[in-house]
PDB file of C-alpha atoms in Angstrom:
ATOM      1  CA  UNK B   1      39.549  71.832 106.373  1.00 47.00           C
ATOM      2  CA  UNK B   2      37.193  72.035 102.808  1.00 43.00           C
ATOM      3  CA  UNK B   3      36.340  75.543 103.695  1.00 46.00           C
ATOM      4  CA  UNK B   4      40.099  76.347 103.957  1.00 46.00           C
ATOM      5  CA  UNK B   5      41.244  74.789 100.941  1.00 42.00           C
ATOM      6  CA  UNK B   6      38.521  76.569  99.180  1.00 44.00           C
ATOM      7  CA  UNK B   7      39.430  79.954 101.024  1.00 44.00           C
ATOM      8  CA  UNK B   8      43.248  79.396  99.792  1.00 41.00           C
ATOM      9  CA  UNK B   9      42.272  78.571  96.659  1.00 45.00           C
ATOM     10  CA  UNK B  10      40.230  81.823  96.210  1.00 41.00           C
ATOM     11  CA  UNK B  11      42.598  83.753  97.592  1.00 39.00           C
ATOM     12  CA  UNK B  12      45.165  82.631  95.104  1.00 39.00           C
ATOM     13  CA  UNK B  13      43.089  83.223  91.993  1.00 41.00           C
ATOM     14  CA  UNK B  14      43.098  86.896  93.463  1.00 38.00           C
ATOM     15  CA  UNK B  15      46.432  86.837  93.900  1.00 36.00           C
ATOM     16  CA  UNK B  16      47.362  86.061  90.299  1.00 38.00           C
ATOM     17  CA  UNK B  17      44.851  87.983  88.525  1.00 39.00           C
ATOM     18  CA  UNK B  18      45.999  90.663  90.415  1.00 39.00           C
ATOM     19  CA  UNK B  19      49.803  89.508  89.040  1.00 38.00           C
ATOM     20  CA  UNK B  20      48.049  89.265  85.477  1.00 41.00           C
ATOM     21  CA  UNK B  21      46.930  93.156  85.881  1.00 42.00           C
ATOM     22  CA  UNK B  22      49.814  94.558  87.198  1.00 41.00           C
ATOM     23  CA  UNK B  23      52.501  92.410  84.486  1.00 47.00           C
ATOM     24  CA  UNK B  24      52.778  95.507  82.442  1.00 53.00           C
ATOM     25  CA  UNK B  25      54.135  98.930  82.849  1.00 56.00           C
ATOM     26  CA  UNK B  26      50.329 100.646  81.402  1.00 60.00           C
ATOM     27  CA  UNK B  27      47.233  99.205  82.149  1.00 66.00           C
ATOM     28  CA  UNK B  28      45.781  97.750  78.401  1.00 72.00           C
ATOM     29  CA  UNK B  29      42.346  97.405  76.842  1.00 76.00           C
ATOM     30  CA  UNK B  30      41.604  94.326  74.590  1.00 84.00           C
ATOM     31  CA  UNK B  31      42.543  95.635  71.144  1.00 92.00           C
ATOM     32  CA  UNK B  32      45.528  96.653  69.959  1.00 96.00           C
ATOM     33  CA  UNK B  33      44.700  99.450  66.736  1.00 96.00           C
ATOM     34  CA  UNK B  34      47.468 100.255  64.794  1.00 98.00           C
ATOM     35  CA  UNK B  35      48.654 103.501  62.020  1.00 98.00           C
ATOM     36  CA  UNK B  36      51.763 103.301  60.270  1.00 97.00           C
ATOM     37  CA  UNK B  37      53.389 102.484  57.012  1.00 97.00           C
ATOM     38  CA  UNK B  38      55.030  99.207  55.249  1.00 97.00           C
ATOM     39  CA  UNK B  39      56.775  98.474  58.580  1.00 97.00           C
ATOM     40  CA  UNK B  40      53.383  97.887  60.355  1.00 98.00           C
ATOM     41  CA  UNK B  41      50.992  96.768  56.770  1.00 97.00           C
ATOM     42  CA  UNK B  42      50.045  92.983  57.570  1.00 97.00           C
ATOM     43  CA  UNK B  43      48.801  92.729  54.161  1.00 95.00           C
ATOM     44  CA  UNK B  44      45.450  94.898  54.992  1.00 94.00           C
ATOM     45  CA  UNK B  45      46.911  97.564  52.630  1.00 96.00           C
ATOM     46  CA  UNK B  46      48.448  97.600  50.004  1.00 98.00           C
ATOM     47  CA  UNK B  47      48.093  94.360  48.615  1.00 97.00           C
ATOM     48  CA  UNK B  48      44.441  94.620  49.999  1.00 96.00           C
ATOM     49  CA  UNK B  49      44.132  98.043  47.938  1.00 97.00           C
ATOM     50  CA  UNK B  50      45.956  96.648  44.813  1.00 97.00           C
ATOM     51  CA  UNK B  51      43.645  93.091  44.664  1.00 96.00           C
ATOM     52  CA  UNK B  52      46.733  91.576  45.761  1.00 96.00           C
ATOM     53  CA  UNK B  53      48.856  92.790  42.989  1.00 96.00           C
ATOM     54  CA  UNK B  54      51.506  94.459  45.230  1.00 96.00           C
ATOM     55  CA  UNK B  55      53.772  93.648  47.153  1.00 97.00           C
ATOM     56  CA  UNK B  56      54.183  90.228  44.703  1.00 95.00           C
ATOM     57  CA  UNK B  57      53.489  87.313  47.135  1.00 94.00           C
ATOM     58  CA  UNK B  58      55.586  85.782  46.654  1.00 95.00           C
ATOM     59  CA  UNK B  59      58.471  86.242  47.359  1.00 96.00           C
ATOM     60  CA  UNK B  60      57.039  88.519  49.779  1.00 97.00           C
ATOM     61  CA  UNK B  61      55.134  87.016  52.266  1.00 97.00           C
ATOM     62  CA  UNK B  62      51.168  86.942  52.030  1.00 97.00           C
ATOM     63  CA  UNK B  63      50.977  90.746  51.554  1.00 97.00           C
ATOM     64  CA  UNK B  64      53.373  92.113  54.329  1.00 98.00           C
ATOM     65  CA  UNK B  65      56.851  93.756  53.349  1.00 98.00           C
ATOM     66  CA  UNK B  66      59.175  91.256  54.556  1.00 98.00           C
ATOM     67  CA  UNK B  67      59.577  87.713  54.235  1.00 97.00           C
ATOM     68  CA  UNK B  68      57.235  86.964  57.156  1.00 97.00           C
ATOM     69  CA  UNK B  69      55.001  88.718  59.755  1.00 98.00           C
ATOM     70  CA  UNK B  70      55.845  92.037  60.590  1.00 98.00           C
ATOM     71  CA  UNK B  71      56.699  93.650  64.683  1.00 98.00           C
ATOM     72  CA  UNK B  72      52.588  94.733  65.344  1.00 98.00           C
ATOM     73  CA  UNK B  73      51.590  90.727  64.460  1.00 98.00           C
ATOM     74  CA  UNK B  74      54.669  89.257  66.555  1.00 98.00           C
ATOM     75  CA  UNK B  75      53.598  91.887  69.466  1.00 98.00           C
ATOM     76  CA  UNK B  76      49.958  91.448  69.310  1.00 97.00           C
ATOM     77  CA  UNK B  77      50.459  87.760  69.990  1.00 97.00           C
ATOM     78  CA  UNK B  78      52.538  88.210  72.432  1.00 97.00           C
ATOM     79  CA  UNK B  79      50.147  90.376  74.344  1.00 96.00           C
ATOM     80  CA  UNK B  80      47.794  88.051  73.859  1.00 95.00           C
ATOM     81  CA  UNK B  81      45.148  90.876  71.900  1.00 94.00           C
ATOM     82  CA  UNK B  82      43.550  91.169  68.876  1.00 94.00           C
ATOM     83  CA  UNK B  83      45.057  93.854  66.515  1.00 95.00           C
ATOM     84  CA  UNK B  84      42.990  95.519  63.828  1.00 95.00           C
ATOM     85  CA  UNK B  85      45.389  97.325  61.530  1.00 97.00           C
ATOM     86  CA  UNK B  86      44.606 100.393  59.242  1.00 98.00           C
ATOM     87  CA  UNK B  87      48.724 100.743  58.086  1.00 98.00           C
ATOM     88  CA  UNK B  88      49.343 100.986  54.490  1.00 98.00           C
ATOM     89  CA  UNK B  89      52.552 100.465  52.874  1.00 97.00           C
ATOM     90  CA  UNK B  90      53.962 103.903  51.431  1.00 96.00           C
ATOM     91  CA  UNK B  91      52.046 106.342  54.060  1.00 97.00           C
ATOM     92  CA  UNK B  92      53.524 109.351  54.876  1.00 96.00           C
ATOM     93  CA  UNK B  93      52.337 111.442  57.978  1.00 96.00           C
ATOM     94  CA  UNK B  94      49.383 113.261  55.935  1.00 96.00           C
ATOM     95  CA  UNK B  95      48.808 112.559  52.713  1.00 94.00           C
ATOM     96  CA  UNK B  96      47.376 115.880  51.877  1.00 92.00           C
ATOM     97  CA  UNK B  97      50.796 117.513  52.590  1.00 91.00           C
ATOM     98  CA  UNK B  98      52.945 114.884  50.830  1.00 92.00           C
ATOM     99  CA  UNK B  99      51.333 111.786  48.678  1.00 91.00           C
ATOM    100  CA  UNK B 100      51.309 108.035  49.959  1.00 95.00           C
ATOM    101  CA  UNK B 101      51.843 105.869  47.457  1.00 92.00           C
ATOM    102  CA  UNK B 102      52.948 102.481  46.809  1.00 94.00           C
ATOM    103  CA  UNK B 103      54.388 100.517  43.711  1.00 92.00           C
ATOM    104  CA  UNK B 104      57.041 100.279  41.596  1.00 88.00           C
ATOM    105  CA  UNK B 105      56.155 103.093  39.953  1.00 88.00           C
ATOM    106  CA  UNK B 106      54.060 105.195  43.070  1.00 90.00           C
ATOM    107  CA  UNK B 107      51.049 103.761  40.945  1.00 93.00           C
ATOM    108  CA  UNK B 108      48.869 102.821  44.252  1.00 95.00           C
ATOM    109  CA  UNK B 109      47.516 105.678  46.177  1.00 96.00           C
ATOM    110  CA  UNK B 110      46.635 104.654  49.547  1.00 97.00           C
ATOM    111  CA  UNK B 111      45.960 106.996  52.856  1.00 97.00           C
ATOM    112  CA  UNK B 112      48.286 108.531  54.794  1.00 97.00           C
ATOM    113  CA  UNK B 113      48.331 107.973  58.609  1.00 98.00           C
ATOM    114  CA  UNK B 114      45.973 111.401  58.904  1.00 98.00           C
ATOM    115  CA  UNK B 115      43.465 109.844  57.023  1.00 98.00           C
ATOM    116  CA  UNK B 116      44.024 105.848  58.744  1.00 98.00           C
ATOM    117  CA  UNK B 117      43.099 107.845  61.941  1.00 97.00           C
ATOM    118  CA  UNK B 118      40.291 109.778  60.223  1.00 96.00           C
ATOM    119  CA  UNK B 119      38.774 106.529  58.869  1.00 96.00           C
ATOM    120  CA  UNK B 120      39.400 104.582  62.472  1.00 94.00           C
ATOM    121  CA  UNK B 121      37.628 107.930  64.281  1.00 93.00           C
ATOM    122  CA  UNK B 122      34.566 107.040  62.202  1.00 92.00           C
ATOM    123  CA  UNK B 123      34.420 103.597  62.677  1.00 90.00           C
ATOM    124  CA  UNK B 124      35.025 104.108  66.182  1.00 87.00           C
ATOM    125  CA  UNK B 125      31.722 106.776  66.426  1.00 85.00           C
ATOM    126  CA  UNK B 126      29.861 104.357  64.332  1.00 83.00           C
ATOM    127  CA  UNK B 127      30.802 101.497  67.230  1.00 79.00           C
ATOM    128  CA  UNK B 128      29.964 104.090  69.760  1.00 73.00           C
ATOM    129  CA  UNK B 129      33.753 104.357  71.239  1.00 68.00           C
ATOM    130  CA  UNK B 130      33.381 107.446  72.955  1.00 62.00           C
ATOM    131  CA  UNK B 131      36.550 109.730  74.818  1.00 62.00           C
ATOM    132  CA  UNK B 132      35.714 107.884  77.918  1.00 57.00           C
ATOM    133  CA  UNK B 133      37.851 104.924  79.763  1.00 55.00           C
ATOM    134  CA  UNK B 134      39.318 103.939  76.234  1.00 80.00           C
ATOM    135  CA  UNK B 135      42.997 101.726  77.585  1.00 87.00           C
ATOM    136  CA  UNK B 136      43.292 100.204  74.011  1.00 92.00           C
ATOM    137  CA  UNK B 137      47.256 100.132  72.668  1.00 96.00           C
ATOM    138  CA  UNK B 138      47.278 102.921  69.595  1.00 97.00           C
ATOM    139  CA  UNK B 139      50.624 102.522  67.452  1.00 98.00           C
ATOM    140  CA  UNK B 140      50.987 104.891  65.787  1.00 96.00           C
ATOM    141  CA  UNK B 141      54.536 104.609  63.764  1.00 90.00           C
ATOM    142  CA  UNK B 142      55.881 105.914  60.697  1.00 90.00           C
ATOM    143  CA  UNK B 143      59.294 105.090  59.727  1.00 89.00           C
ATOM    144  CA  UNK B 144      60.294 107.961  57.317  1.00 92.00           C
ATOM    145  CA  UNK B 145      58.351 107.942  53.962  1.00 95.00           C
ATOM    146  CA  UNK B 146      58.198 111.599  54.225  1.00 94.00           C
ATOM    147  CA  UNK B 147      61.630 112.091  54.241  1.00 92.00           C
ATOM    148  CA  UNK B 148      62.344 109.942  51.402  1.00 89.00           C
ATOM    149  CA  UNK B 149      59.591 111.855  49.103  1.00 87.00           C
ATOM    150  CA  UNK B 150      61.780 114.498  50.188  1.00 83.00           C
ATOM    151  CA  UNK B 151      65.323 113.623  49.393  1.00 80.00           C
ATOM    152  CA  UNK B 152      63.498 112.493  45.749  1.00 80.00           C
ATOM    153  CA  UNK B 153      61.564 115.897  45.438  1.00 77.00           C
ATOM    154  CA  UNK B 154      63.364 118.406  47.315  1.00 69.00           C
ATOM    155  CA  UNK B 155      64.322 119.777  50.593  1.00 61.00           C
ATOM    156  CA  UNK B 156      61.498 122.407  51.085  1.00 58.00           C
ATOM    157  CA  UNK B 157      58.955 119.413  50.514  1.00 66.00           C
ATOM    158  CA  UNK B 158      58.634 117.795  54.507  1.00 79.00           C
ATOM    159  CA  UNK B 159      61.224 118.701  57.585  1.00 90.00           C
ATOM    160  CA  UNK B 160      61.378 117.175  61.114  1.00 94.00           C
ATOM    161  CA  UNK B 161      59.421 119.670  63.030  1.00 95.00           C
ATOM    162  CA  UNK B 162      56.089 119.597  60.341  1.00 94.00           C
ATOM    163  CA  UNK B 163      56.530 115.510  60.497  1.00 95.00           C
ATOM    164  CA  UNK B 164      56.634 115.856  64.162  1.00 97.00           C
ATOM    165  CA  UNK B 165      54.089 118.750  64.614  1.00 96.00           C
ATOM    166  CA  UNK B 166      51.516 116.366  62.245  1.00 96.00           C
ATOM    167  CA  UNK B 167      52.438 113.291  64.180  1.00 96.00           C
ATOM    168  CA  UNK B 168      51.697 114.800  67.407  1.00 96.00           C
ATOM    169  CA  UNK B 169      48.268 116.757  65.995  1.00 96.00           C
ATOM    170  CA  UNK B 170      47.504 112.809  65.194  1.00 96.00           C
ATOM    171  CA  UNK B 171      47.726 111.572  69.022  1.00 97.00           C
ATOM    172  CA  UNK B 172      46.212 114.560  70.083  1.00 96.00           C
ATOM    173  CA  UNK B 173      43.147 113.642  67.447  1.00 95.00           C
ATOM    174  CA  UNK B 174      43.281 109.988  68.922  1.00 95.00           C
ATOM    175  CA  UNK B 175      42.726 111.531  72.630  1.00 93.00           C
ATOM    176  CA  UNK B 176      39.975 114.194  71.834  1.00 91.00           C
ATOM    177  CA  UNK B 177      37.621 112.139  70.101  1.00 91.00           C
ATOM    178  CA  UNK B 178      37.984 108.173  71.490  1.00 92.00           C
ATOM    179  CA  UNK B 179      39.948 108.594  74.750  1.00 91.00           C
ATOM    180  CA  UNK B 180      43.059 107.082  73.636  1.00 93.00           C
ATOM    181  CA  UNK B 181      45.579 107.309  76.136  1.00 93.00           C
ATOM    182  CA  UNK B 182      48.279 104.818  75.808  1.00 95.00           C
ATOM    183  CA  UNK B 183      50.743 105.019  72.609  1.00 97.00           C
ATOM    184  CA  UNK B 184      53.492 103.196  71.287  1.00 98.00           C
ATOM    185  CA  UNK B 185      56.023 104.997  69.045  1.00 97.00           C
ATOM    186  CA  UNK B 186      58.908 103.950  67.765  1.00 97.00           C
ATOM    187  CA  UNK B 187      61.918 106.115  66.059  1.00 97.00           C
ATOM    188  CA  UNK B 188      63.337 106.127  63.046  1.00 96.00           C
ATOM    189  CA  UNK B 189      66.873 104.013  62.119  1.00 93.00           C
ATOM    190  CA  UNK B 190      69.386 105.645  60.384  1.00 92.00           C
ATOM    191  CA  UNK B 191      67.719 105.816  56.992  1.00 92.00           C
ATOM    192  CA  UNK B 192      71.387 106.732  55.604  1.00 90.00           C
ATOM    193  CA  UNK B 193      72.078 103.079  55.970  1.00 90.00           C
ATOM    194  CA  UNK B 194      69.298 101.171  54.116  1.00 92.00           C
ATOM    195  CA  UNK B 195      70.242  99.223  51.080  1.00 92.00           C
ATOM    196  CA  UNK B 196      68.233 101.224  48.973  1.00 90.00           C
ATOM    197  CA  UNK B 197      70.676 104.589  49.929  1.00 88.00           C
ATOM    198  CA  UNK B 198      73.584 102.828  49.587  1.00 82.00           C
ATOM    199  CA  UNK B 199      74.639 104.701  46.254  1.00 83.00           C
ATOM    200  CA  UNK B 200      73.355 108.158  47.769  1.00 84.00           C
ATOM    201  CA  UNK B 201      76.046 110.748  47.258  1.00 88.00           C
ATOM    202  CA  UNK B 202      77.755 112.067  50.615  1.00 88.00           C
ATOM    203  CA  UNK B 203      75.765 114.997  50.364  1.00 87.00           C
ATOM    204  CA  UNK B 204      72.492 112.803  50.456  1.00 85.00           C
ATOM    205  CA  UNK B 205      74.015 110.544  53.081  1.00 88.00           C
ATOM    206  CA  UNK B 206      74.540 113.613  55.606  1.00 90.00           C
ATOM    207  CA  UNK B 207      71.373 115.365  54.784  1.00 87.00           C
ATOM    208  CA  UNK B 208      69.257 111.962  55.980  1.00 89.00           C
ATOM    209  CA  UNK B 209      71.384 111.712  58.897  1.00 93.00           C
ATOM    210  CA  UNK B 210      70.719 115.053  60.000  1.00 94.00           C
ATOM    211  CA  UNK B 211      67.145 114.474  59.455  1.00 93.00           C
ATOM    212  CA  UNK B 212      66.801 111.359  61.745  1.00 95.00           C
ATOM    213  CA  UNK B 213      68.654 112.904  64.373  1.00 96.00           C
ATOM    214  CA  UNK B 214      66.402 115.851  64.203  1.00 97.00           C
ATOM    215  CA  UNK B 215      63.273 113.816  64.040  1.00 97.00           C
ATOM    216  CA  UNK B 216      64.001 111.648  67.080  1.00 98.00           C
ATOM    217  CA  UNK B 217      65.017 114.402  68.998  1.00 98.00           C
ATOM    218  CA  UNK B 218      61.860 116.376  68.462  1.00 98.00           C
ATOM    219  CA  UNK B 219      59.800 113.387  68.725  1.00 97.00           C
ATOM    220  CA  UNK B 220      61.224 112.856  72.211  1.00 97.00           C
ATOM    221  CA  UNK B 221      60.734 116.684  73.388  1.00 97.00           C
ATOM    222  CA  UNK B 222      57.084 116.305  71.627  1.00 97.00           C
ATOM    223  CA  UNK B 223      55.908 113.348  73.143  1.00 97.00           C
ATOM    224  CA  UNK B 224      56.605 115.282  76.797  1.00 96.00           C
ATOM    225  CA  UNK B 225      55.000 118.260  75.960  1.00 95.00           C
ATOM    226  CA  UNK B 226      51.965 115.958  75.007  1.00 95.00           C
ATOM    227  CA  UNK B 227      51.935 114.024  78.927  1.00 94.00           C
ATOM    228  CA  UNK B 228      52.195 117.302  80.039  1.00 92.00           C
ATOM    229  CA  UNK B 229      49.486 118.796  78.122  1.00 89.00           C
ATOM    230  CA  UNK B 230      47.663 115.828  78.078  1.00 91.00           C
ATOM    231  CA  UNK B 231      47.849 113.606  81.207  1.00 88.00           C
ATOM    232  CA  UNK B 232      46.176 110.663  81.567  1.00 90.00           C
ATOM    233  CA  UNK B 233      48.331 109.695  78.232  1.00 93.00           C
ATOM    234  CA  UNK B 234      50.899 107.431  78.376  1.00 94.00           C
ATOM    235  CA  UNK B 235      53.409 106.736  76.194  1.00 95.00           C
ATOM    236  CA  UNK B 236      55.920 103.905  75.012  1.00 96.00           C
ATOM    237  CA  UNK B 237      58.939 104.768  72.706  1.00 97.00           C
ATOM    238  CA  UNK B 238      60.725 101.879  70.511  1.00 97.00           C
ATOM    239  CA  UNK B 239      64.395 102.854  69.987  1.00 96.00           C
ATOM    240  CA  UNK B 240      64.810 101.509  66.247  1.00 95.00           C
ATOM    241  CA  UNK B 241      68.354 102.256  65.713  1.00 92.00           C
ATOM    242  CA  UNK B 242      69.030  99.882  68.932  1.00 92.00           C
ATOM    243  CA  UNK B 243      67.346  97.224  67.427  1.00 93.00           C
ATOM    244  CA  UNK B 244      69.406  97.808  64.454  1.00 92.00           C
ATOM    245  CA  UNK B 245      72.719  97.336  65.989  1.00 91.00           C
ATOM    246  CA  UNK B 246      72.051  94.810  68.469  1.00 90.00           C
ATOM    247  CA  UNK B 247      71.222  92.240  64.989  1.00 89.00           C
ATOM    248  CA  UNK B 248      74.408  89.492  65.112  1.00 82.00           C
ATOM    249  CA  UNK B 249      74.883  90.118  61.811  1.00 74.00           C
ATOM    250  CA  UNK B 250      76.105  93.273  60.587  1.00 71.00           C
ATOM    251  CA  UNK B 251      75.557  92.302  56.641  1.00 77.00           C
ATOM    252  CA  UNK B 252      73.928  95.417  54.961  1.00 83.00           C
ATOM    253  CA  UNK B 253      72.777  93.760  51.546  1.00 91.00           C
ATOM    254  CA  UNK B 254      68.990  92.981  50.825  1.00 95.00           C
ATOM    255  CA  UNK B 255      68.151  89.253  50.566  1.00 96.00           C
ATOM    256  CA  UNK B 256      66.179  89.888  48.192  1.00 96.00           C
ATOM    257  CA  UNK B 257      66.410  91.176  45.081  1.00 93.00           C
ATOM    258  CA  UNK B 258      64.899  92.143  41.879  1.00 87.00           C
ATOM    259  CA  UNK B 259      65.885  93.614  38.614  1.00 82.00           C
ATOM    260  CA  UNK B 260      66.297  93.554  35.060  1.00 77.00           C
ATOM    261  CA  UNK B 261      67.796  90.264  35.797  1.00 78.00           C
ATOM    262  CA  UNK B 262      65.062  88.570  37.649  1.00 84.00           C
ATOM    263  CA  UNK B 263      64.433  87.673  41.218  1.00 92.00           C
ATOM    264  CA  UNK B 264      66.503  86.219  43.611  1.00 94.00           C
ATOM    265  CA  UNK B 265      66.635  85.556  47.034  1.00 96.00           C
ATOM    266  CA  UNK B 266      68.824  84.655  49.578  1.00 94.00           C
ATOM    267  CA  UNK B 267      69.351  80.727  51.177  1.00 91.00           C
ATOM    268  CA  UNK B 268      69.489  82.311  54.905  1.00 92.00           C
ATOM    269  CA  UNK B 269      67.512  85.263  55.271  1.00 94.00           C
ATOM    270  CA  UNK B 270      67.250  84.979  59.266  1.00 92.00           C
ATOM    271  CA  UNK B 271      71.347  86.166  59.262  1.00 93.00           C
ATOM    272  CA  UNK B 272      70.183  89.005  56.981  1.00 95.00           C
ATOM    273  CA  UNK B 273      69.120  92.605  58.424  1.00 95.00           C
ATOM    274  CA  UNK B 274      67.007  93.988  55.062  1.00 96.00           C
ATOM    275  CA  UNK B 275      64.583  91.921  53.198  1.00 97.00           C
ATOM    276  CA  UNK B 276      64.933  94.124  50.313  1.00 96.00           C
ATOM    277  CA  UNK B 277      66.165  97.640  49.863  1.00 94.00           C
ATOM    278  CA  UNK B 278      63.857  99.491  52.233  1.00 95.00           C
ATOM    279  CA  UNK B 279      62.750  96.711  54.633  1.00 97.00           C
ATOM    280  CA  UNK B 280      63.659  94.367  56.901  1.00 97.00           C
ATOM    281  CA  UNK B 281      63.731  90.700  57.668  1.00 97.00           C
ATOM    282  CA  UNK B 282      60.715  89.083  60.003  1.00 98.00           C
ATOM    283  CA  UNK B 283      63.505  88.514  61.745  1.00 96.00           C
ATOM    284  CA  UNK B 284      64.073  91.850  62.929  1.00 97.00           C
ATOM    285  CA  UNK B 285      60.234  92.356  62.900  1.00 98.00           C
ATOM    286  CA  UNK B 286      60.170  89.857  65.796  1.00 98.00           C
ATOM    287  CA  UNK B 287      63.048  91.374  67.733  1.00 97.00           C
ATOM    288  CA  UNK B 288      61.756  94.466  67.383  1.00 97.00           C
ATOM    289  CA  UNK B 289      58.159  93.653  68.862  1.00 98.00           C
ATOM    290  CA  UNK B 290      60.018  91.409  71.878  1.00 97.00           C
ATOM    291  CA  UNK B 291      61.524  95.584  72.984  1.00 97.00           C
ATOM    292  CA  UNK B 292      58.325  97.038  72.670  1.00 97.00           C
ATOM    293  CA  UNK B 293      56.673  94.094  74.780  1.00 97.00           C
ATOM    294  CA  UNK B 294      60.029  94.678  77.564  1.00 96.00           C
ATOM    295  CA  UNK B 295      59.064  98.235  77.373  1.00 95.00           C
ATOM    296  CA  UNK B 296      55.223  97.290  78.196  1.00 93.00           C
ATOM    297  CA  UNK B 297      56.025  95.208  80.933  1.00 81.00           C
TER     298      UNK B 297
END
């Protein structure tokens, strides 16, 4: 009777760590490593590069753009995985083809998602990560600095397909030399509709649209190409703009805010969308890493 208890019992610690294995939709590493902008900083950048001058803390929380944890630090926790995070607030696709900067005044300089991948690619030779049997979760996300240095500099600066074309030379740089193979993207929201555009001209307005549409288009068309080309990689897309709208409230002002006048900030910012003019609440952070852990299931 002992020796069938025991026999049951093994065969139900099988059972559920093979349930444990098979909960998501891509087999995962232990390590989440993550590229990517102000959306995806956890305080590791910018306010790490500016001695903690930038973004002021507070009223911004501990380093992070938003008034709490941002989408990677709500997702790695719920995956239960450590993250380590190279994203720097500002970072545009490659910073040799259009500057990443941070500031009130673009006074920070801090490296683009090229060079977070370049700097991760060393580390990783140093550690002896090699191309072989890497299942670690890359996210690699931008959400549109290169488009805004380009409505604020000029239309011939940075379109859709060179974003997308240096994006996807970025994955394909994460594959060749560590291995990666499973990637978690996310598109772009309408940028037209951030606080900080809200005075944009029509003209301005239309031309951002029509860049986001483009963008998550060719993103879409890009990241195929790239299983095809490429495939043992897998790949997980975040649909922003859905996030976005599915938000109960549909208020479009900042909670925060800060001018000649001083600061201020909002009594309720969990009913508000934008933490400021650019970013959003940790509100949305957190619904926005709850999709991308539905999508990894």
């Amino acid at each position: 009777m002992k020796s069938n208890i025991k026999s049951f019992g093994f065969f139900i610690s099988i059972l559920l760590l093979f349930v444990a294995e098979s909960i998501f939709a891509i087999k995962l590493g232990d390590t989440m490593i993550v590229f990517g902008d102000s959306y995806s900083d956890n305080g590791n950048g910018v306010f790490k590069i500016s001695d903690g001058a930038f973004p002021p803390s507070p009223p911004y929380f501990e380093g992070r753009f938003s008034n709490g944890p941002v989408w990677v630090e709500y997702l790695s926790k719920k995956l239960d995985i450590p993250s380590v995070n190279y994203a720097a607030g500002g970072a545009t696709i490659n910073s040799m083809s259009v500057p990443s900067a941070s500031g009130l005044n673009d006074e920070i300089i801090v490296p683009g998602i090229r060079q977070q991948i370049n700097d991760y690619v060393d580390d990783a030779h140093d550690k002896g990560i090699s191309a072989k049997g890497n299942l670690n979760l890359y996210v690699v996300s931008p959400f549109g600095n290169d488009y805004i240095y380009t409505l604020r500099h000029g239309p011939s600066i940075s379109s859709p397909e060179q974003v997308i074309g240096q994006f996807i030379t970025n994955l394909q740089t994460l594959f060749i030399e560590v291995g990666a193979t499973n990637f978690l993207v996310a598109t772009l929201p309408k940028l037209e509709n951030l606080p900080g555009f809200s005075r944009a001209n029509d003209t301005e307005r239309a031309i951002l649209s029509k860049i986001v549409e483009d963008h998550n288009v060719l993103l879409k068309q890009a990241l195929d190409i790239l299983k095809t080309d490429f495939r043992k990689v897998k790949t997980i897309l975040v649909d922003t703009d859905k996030i976005f709208k599915k938000f109960p409230s549909k208020n479009f002002e900042p909670c925060l805010t800060i001018n000649h006048e001083g600061t201020h900030v909002c009594d309720n910012p969990e009913n508000f969308l934008f933490w400021d003019n650019i970013h959003v609440t940790t509100k949305v952070h957190e619904m926005l890493a709850s999709e991308a852990f539905d999508l990894l299931k």
